[in-house]
Amino acid sequence: MAQLHRIKWLHERLLKNRFPNCRELSEQFEISRRQALRDVEYLKFSLSAPIEYSHQKRGYFYTDRSFSLPTFFLTREERNTLEYLAQQYSVMPGSSAKVMSDFFQRLSGRNTATTVSTTSSSLDYEEVICKAIAYQRKLKIVYRTANHAIDRRIVHPYKIIIRKDKSYLFAFCERRLDFRVFLIGRICELTISNEQYVFHPDFQENFDLTNRSFFTPQKYTAKIAFSLMPYLNQFTQPTWDEESKILTFSFIHSENLFKKLINLDISYEDMFYRIISPNWLREKLKKKLELMIKILNQAP
Amino acid sequence: MKKGKKTMLGMTWMSYMGSVYGCLKQAGMWDDTLHNLIGQTGMGFHFIISDKLCASGPTVYNWTEEHFRMLDRVGIYSEQEMFYKSSAANTFKAAQKIGAQKIQASIDAGKPVIVWGPTPIPEFGIIWGYDTDDRVFFVEDCMPAEPDPLMYDNLGISDVPIFYLQFPVEKVSYDKLKTIRKSLVYAVDCWTSKVPVYPGYAIGKMAYDFLINGLQQDVIDEFGLSYSINVYDDLKENVRKYFDDIRKMADFDLINPIYDDYVRLTEIFHKAVQLVPFSSPGGEYNYPKENFRELVGLMTQAKELEDRIMTAISEKL
């Protein structure tokens, strides 16, 4: 509790308008200037003391001398608990949750939300991931690959899959623009981002494919020429070639792709698209549309 | 380059037989009915039940051995490619490549191919065509909607990881009466088998014991139960039609004495199906408990009746 003594000393001198500074603090307690500065910052940011530096007086002063120190200081466990609460609230929607998160964060004495790191167990990760899934928050993960390489990804967490007593995260990876499965035991660091994600339209078919078996078959690749660049986020692994105006992407079920294509906004003048490959996809869509027209024409 | 002629499966719950029927018909190797194919091959006499009433029951047997013999009974020489846990094997890519070459050769010769799991449905199906530009096989499964094709690279990859292909190679003439008799010998063999097909999977009379015992457990795989009962209801109905055909043959009086009993057996299975109607793998299954008790009664009757039928056939063979 040495820091407590230093904070109290600092506080008393500030109340008496003695303009204490880091040099005095370091000399008084035989600590480094850096440590002294951290104490001042702790008082200012963690305890929210109205403290400012006066260049004229070369020392700190209270802008509001009615400030009082909290009546107790926290143990490390208590700080961790508060920080945990801050983290829990941070992913919840609404301004009240944000206020609560900031409040617990301040109480914990740390300025920014910390990362859940390797010291945490897989169960801790799962809890954090569940929260992120519940509030559709992106996750920043540091992941150890099967080859022991360290990989950093931003993912959109969708589901936790349990397979043979191991937990996996099924997520959309922003780097790969595709769905991926991460073994939770290989996640080294995990941070919930404030950014929300939007459900990818191909989520369900990709999840079904992965959830059935990890011997995942390859997906089909399609090339479609568009007169205008479509909204790429609705496709999986999209690559847009501006020169040829060709979109290359992957898909799993032609039925889902047809729904997507039929729902494209074609109200623009000169809007068209043409399936370049595969041949079977073009023929199947054509057959389907012909059948639909036939049915529509038959309708009374 | 695109090749092949669309081929549909025969309408039966036993996807293997549906696939065989479709392929043989397309290849001009079978000109009789589906029920006679199911009867003559012997598949109609399969009654395999898992002790956990799992849906895998009807497809758990020695595929290569049984499928070869089944087609042999109807004068079809066939070749097969099969191995387990396919995509984990070192030689998987080589198997895919050779499998693809054989499929193309078979289709070029006008003979579609029987395949395991050509779509996400864990059932047998048919490969009836291919497109070398798209690198896909055109397939058919047991569902009515036209499935997406199977990529060359996904050949042999399915949820139940078995790489299986069967090629009908050549048709030879065969003695139909002899085949009918062989099918009945096979029926009696299946019925009296004292050996589980695989651990936890019984065939014939013993399978009824597995079924009745399974129905009295606290936890029941309702999807598996419903699927199995529906498959065997369909098979028994096909065998009834097969028996109806062969009892009319002038020089074959073996079936007449047991035919009425077999009709009763199929009626029992029709009732059983009503107690456990099929939804879908992901469907809602919540049958009333009294249905299971009623089913135990029906299956006990079915076992006694089928035992009487098989004993009568056995004595006359």
Coordinates of C-alpha atoms in Angstrom, one line a residue, chain A residues 209 212-213 215-221 251-255 277-281 283-284 287, chain B residues 2 6 87-88 93 120 131 133-134 136 138 146-151 153-154 157-159 161:
Chain A
L209 CA -21.6 -26.9 -43.9
R212 CA -22.1 -31.0 -40.1
S213 CA -18.5 -32.1 -40.4
F215 CA -14.2 -32.4 -43.5
T216 CA -15.5 -29.3 -45.2
P217 CA -16.0 -29.7 -49.0
Q218 CA -14.7 -27.0 -51.3
K219 CA -17.2 -24.3 -52.3
Y220 CA -18.2 -23.4 -55.8
T221 CA -16.5 -20.4 -57.4
F251 CA -21.0 -20.0 -52.7
I252 CA -22.4 -23.2 -51.4
H253 CA -26.0 -23.5 -52.5
S254 CA -27.2 -22.2 -55.9
E255 CA -30.7 -21.7 -54.4
S277 CA -19.0 -19.4 -65.0
P278 CA -19.8 -22.1 -64.0
N279 CA -21.9 -23.1 -67.0
W280 CA -24.2 -25.3 -64.8
L281 CA -25.1 -22.3 -62.6
E283 CA -28.2 -23.1 -67.1
K284 CA -29.8 -23.8 -63.8
K287 CA -34.2 -23.1 -66.3
Chain B
K2 CA -20.7 -31.7 -71.1
K6 CA -30.2 -37.2 -66.6
S87 CA -10.3 -37.2 -47.1
A88 CA -7.8 -38.0 -44.3
K93 CA -6.4 -37.1 -54.2
P120 CA -25.1 -33.3 -48.3
D131 CA -18.7 -31.2 -67.4
D133 CA -15.0 -27.1 -68.1
D134 CA -16.8 -26.7 -64.8
V136 CA -18.3 -31.1 -61.9
F138 CA -24.1 -34.1 -62.5
E146 CA -32.6 -30.8 -58.7
P147 CA -29.3 -30.9 -56.7
D148 CA -26.3 -28.8 -57.4
P149 CA -23.5 -30.8 -59.1
L150 CA -20.7 -32.5 -57.3
M151 CA -17.3 -30.8 -57.8
D153 CA -12.6 -32.0 -55.8
N154 CA -15.4 -33.0 -53.5
I157 CA -16.2 -35.9 -49.2
S158 CA -19.3 -36.2 -47.2
D159 CA -20.6 -36.1 -43.6
P161 CA -16.7 -40.1 -44.9

